[in-house]
Each structure stands twice: as structure tokens, then as C-alpha cells.
Short mmCIF file of C-alpha atoms in Angstrom, two decimals:
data_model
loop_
_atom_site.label_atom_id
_atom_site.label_comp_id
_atom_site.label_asym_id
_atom_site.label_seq_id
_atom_site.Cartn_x
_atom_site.Cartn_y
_atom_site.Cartn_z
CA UNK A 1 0.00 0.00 0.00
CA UNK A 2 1.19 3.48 -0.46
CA UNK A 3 2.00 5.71 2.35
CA UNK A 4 0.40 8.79 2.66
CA UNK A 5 1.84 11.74 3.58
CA UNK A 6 0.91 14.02 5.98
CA UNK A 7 1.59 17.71 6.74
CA UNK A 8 1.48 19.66 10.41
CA UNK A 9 1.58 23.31 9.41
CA UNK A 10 2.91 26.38 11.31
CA UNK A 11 3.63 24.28 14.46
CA UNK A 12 5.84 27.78 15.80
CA UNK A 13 6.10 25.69 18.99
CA UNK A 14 7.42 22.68 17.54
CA UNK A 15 5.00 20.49 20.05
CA UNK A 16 2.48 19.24 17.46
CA UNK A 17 3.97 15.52 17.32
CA UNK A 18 4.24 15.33 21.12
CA UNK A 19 1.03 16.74 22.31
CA UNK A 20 -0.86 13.61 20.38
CA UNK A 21 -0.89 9.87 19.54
CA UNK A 22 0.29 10.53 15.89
CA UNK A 23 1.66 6.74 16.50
CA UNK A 24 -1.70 5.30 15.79
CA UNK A 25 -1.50 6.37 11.94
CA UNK A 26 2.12 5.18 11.98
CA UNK A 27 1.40 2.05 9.58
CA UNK A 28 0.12 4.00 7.24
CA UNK A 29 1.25 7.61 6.95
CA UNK A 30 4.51 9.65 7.43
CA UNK A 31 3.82 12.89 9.55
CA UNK A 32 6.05 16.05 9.15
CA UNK A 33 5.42 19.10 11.23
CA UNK A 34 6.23 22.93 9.38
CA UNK A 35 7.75 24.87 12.23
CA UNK A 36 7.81 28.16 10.17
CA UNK A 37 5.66 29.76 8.27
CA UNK A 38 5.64 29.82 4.70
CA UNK A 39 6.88 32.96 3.50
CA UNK A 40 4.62 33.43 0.40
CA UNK A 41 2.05 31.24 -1.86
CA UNK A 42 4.41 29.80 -4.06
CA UNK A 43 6.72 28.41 -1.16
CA UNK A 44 3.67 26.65 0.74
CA UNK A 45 2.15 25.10 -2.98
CA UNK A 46 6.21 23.34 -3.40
CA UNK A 47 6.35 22.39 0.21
CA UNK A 48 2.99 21.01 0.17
CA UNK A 49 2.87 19.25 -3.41
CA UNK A 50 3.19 15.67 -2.29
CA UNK A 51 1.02 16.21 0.64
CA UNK A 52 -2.15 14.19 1.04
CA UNK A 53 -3.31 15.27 4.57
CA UNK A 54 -2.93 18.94 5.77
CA UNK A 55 -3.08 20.10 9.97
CA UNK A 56 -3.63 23.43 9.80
CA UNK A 57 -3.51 25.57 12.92
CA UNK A 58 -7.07 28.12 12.24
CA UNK A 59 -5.82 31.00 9.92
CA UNK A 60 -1.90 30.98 9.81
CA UNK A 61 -1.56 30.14 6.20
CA UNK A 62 -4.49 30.40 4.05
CA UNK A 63 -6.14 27.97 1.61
CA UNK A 64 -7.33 30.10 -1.17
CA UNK A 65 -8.59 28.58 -4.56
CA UNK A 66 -5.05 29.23 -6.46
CA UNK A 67 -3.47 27.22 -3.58
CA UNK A 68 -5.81 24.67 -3.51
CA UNK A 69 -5.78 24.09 -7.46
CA UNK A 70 -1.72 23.58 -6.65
CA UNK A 71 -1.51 20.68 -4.68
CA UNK A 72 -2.82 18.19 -6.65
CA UNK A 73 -2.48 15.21 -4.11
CA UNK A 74 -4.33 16.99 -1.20
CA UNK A 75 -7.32 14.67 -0.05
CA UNK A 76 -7.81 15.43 3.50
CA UNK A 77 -7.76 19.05 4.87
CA UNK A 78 -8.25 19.65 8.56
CA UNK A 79 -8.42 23.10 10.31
CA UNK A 80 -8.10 23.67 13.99
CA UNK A 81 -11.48 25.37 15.24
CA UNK A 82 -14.98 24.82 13.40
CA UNK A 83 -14.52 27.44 11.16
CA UNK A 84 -11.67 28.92 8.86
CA UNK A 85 -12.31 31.98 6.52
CA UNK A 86 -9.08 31.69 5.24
CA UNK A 87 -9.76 28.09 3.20
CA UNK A 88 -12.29 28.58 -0.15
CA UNK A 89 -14.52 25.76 0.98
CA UNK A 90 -15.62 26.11 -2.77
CA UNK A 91 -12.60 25.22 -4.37
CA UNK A 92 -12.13 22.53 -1.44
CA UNK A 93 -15.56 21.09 -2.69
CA UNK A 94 -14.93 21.17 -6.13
CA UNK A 95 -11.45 19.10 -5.88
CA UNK A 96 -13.44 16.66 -3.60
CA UNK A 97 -10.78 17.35 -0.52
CA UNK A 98 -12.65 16.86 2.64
CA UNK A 99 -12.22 19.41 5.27
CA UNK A 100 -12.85 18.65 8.99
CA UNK A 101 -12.37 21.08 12.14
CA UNK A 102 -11.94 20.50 15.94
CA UNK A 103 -13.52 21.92 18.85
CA UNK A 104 -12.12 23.48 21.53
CA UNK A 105 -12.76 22.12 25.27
CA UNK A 106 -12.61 26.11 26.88
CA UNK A 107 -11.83 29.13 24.93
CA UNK A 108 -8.54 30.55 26.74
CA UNK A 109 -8.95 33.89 24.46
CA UNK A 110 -11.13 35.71 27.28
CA UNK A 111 -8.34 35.04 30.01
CA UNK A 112 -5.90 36.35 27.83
CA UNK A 113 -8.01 39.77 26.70
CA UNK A 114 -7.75 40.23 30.86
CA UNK A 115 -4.50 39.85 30.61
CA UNK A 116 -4.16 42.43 27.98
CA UNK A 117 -6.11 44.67 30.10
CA UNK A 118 -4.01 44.37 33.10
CA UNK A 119 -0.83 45.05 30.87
CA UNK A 120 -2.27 48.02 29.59
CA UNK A 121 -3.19 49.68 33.29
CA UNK A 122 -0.97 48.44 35.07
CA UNK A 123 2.32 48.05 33.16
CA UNK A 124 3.23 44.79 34.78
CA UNK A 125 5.12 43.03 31.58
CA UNK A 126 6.94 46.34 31.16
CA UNK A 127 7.92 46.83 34.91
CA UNK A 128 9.06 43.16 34.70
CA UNK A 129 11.28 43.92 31.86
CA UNK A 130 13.05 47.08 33.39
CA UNK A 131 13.63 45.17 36.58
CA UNK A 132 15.48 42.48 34.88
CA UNK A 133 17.27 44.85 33.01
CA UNK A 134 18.47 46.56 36.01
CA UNK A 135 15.95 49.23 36.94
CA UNK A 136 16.31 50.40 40.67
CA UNK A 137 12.58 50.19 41.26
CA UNK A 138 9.11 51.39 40.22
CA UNK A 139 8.73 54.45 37.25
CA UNK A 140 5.30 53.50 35.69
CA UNK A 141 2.48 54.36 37.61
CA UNK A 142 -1.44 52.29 37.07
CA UNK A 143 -4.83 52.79 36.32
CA UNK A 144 -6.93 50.91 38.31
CA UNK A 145 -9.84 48.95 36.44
CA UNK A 146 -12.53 49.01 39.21
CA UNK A 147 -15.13 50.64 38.50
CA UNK A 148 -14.30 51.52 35.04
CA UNK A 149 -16.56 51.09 32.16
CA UNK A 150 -15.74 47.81 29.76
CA UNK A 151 -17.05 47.89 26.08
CA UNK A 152 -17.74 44.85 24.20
CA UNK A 153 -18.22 44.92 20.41
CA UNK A 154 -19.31 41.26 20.04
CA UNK A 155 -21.71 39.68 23.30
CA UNK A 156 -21.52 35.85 21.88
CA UNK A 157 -19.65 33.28 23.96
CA UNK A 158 -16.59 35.19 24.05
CA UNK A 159 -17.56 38.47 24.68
CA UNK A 160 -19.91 37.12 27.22
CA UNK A 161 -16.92 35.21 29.46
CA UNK A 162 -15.19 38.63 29.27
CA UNK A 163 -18.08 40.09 30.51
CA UNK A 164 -18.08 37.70 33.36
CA UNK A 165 -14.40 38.22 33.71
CA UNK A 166 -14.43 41.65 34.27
CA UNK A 167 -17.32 42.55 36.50
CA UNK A 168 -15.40 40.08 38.56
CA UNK A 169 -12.75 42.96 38.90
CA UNK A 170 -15.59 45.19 39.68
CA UNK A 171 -16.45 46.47 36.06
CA UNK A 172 -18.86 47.95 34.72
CA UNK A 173 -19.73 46.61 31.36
CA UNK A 174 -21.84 47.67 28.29
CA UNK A 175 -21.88 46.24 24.90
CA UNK A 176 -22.72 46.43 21.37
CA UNK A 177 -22.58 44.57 18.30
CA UNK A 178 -24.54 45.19 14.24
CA UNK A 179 -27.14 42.52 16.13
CA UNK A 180 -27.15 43.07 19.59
CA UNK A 181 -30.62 43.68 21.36
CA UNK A 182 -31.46 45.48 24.94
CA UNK A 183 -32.98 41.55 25.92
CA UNK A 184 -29.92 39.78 24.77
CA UNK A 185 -27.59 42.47 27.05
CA UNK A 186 -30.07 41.89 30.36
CA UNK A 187 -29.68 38.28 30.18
CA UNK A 188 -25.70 38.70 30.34
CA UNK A 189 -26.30 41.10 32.96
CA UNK A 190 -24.57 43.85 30.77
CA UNK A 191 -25.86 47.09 29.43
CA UNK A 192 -26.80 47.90 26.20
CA UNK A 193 -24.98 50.93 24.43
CA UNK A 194 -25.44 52.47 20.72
CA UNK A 195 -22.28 52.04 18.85
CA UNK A 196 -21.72 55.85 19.05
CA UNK A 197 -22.25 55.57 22.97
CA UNK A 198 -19.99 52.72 23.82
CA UNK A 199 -17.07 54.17 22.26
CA UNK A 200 -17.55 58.07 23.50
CA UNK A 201 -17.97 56.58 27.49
CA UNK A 202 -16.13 53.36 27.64
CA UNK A 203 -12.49 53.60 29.20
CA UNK A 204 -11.54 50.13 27.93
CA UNK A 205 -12.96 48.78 24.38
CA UNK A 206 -12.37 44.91 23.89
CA UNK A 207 -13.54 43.51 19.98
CA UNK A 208 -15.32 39.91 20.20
CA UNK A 209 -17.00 39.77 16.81
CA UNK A 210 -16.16 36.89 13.92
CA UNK A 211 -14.48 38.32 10.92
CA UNK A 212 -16.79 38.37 8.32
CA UNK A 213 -17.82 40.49 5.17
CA UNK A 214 -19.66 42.60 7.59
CA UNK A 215 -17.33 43.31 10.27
CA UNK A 216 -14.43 43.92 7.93
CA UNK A 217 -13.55 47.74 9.31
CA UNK A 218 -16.72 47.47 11.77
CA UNK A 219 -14.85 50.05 13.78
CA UNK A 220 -13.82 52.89 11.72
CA UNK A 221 -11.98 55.86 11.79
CA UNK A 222 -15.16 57.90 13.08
CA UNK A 223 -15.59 55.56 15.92
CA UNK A 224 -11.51 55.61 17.53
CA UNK A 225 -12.16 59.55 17.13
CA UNK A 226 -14.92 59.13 19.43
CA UNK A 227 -12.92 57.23 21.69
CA UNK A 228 -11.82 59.22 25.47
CA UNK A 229 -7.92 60.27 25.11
CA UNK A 230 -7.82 58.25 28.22
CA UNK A 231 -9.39 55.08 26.75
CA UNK A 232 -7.53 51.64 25.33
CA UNK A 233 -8.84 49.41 22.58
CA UNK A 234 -7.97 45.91 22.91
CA UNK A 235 -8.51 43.03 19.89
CA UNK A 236 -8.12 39.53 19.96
CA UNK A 237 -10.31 39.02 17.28
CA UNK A 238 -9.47 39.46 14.13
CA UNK A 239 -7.15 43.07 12.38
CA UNK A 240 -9.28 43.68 9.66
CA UNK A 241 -11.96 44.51 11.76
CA UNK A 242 -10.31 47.53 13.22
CA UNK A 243 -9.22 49.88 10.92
CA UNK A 244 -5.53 49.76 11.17
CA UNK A 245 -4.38 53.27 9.66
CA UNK A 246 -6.73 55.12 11.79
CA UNK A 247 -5.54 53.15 15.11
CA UNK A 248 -1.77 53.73 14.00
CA UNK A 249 -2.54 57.57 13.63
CA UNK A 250 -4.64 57.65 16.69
CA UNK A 251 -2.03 55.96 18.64
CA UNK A 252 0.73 58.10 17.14
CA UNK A 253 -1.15 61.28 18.10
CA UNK A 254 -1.93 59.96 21.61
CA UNK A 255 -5.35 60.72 20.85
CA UNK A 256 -6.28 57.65 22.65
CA UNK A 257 -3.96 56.29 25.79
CA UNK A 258 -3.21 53.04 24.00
CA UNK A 259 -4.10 49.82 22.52
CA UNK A 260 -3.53 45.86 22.92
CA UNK A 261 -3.40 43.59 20.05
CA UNK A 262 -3.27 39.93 19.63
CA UNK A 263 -3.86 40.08 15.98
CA UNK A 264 -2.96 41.25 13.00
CA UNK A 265 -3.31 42.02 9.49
CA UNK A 266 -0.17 40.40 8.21
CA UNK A 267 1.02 37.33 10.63
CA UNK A 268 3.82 36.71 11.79
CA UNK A 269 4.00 40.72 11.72
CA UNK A 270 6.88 41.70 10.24
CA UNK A 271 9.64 43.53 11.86
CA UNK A 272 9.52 46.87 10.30
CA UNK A 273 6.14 47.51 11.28
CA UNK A 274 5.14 50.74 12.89
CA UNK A 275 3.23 49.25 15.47
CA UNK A 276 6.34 47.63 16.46
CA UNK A 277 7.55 51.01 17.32
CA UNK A 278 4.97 52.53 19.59
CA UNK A 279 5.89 52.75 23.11
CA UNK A 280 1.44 53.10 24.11
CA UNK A 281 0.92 49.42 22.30
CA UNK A 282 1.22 45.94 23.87
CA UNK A 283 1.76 43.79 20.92
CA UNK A 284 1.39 39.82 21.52
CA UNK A 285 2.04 37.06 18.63
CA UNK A 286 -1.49 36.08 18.43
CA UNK A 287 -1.59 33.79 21.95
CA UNK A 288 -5.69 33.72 21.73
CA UNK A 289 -5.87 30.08 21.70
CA UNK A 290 -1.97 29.43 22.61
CA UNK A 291 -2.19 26.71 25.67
CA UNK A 292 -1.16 23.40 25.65
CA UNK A 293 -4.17 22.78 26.81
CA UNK A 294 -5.77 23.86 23.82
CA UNK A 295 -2.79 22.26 21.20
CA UNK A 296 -3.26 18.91 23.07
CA UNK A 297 -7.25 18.98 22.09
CA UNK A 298 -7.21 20.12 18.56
CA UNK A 299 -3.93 17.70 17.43
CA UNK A 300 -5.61 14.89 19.10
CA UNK A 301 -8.94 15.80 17.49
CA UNK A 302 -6.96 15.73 14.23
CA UNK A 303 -5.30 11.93 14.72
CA UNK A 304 -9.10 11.17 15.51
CA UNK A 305 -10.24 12.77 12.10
CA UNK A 306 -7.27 10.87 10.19
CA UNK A 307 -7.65 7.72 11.73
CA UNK A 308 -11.55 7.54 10.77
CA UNK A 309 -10.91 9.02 7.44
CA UNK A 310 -8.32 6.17 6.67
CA UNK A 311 -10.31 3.61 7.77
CA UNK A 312 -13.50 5.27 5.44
CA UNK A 313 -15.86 5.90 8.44
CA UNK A 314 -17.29 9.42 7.63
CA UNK A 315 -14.54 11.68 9.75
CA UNK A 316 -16.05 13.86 13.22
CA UNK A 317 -16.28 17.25 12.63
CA UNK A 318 -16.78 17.29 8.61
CA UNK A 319 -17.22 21.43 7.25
CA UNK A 320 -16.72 20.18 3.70
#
């Protein structure tokens, strides 16, 4: 029989082939794990031509039709997550690949967005540095974040576990999304704001809405002007629903007191970036769903899927 071959891609942490059983497919495929990034379309399509299985870790490299139409061996295609806007499910479809996801067990993306928060008030990552470099003692002083107002743009499970999160540091917290009713905010025990009210009052702004046609630049350039010159904006979404040159200026004019971002539009962000230069920014490599906790249950998940697939059970999970 012919081995298969399978692919592990962007494994940055190189874990992926100890944090699950990959031994059980040993008899009848060979596993490789990609600990970099690909640096363009044309490098993925020649590491990936021989590839029948893909791992892909949610967005990291994407899966657009002239990729897809480039690996001509590529049967199996399976996404950490249950959803991935970056693969054309239509081109997947029309090549007959079948493309699977995994669920998470708890989202750690609300634990970090606290995180984030604390950073940006309280300067603890930044402290931390200057001691270890030497620093006598304290320079940067804190905001505290009780009784401050939170603003969520997104109330779904996410935004809702922040919500919970932060009126547990005595919060208050308000929210609004394109969708979002008065009902929907009383039964999260959150209040409802207009778009035009949650960003003129809020003193922290946190962004918990899916990437989508409709959120692409959901908050605009009018909305960050609207924004208190005292007030943060924090996304672990997704960039492109921020508008980036706006935040940049914003940021640059101190017309807001900072920002903390997960995400980005290009990933890995590259080096010369602005951003990269701002000292009112806490920039993190996209951690969301960084855990091992989380890596052990979507590789596993993916063994699972490969495992049924080879043995032509209909595989868990199936998008495509």
C-alpha cells in the first residue's frame, strides 16, 4: 500500500507531534510538522505538493482557490477550530478534498483579553522587563480597572466570558454589536450601548465579533475619534476589523492612551512595522488560543479525524 503523507503546518512551537498519539497512523502515513511559516504562496504550494493530509492551525496560512488548485495530491484538509475563513470551501468542494475542524474544550482567548487589560493599566510586563534589566525600582504608575466602564463589540460566547471576567474585577460593562438587542444584554447582565455611545464613554474597548464580510472595518476611523484620550482598545479578534491606519494615527497622536493587540493584518508581523515602534501598544504574537491545553485537544482531534478518514468511516467534525 502506499504511504500517505501528511503535513502539520505552522507548528511555531514545535509540540504538534508530542502533544498527540500521531503513532496510531504510523502504519500507514509519514507525519512532518512545518515549524515556520511559509513565506509566500508559491513556497507553501512546493512544500505542500506531495502532501495528502494537511493540519492546519485556524488561519496561519491560508487555503485560497489558487493554492488549492496547486496541490494536486491533497485529499484530507483539517483546520483547527470549526470554522476557517481563510480556506475557499468552494474550491475545497470542487477538488473533492474533505475538510474537517476541531472543537475546543474552553476558549482561553477571554483570560488572555484580561491579561491584555491588566498590561495596559498596570504596566506589569513592562515593569518586569526594566527590573530584569536593572531598573532600581518602580517608574510606571497604574490605572486601576474598578469601576471603570468595559465595552464589548461582540456579546456571543466570548464576549460574554469577558463580561463575566471583568465585573469580577468590579467592572462595569456595556456592549454592542450590528445585532445586539437590549434583551440579549439583560440576560448577560450587561448594558446595552449604541455604537456611538460605547465608544464616547467606555475607558476600555475589547472587539469579540467573527471576521466576516460585515465586520471587515466594523470600527472605523469615526468611531476611535470618538474614543476618550484616556481610553484603550484591545482586539483579539481578528485586524481587519479595526481599521488599522486610523488606530496607527490615533495611537501616534496619543489621541487615545493606547491599545492591545493579539492580531494582525499580516502574521507573523513583520519587523519593520510601525506598530512595532509605539511605546502606548502591547503587541502579543497572536496567543488567543496558545495553551497546551488547547494544542493537546485540537492535534488529538486531528489523529481522531485521520484515523476515521483512513479507515472510510465518515470523519467527526466534517465542514466540507
Amino acid at each position: 500500500m502506499t504511504r500517505l503523507r501528511c503535513a502539520i503546518l505552522d507548528d511555531y512551537y514545535d509540540k504538534a507531534l508530542a502533544l498527540a498519539d500521531w503513532r496510531r497512523l504510523a502504519d500507514k502515513v509519514d507525519v512532518t510538522a512545518f515549524t515556520h511559516p511559509f513565506g509566500s504562496e508559491d513556497a507553501g504550494a512546493g512544500a505542500l505538493a506531495d502532501i495528502d493530509i494537511v493540519c492546519a492551525m485556524r488561519e496561519r496560512t491560508p487555503f485560497p482557490r489558487t493554492l488549492i488548485e496547486r496541490l494536486p495530491k491533497l485529499k484530507l484538509l483539517i483546520t483547527s477550530g470549526m470554522r476557517n475563513a481563510a480556506i475557499d470551501m468552494d474550491a475545497a468542494k470542487g477538488r473533492s478534498i474533505v475538510v474537517c475542524g476541531t472543537q475546543y474544550g474552553r476558549d482561553p482567548t477571554a483570560p488572555l483579553t484580561m491579561g491584555l487589560i491588566l498590561e495596559l493599566t498596570r504596566k506589569i510586563g513592562q515593569e518586569n522587563a526594566r527590573m530584569h534589566a536593572g531598573a532600581a525600582w518602580q517608574a510606571l504608575g497604574g490605572v486601576e480597572i474598578e469601576g471603570k466602564t468595559l465595552g464589548l463589540v461582540g456579546l456571543g460566547k466570548l464576549g460574554s466570558k469577558v463580561a463575566g471576567l471583568a465585573k469580577a474585577f468590579g467592572m462595569n460593562v456595556i456592549a454592542w454589536s450590528p445585532n445586539l438587542t437590549p434583551e440579549r444584554c439583560q440576560e448577560a447582565g450587561v448594558g446595552y450601548a449604541t455604537k456611538e455611545a460605547l465608544f464616547a464613554t467606555a475607558d476600555i474597548i475589547t472587539i469579540h465579533v467573527v471576521l466576516s464580510d460585515r465586520s471587515r472595518g466594523l470600527v472605523g476611523a469615526a468611531d476611535i475619534a470618538r474614543m476618550k484620550p484616556s481610553a484603550y482598545l484591545v482586539n483579539t479578534s481578528r485586524a481587519p476589523i479595526v481599521d488599522e491606519a486610523a488606530l496607527l494615527q490615533a495611537l501616534r497622536d496619543k489621541r487615545i492612551a493606547g491599545a492591545a493587540l493579539d492580531v494582525f493584518t499580516v502574521e507573523p508581523l513583520p519587523v519593520p512595522h510601525p506598530l512595532r515602534g509605539l511605546d502606548n501598544v502591547v503587541l502579543t504574537p497572536h496567543l488567543g488560543s496558545v495553551t497546551e491545553e488547547s494544542f493537546r485537544a485540537h492535534y488529538s482531534q486531528m489523529v481522531e479525524c485521520i484515523a476515521a478518514w483512513l479507515g472510510g468511516a465518515e470523519p467527526p467534525r466534517r465542514l466540507a
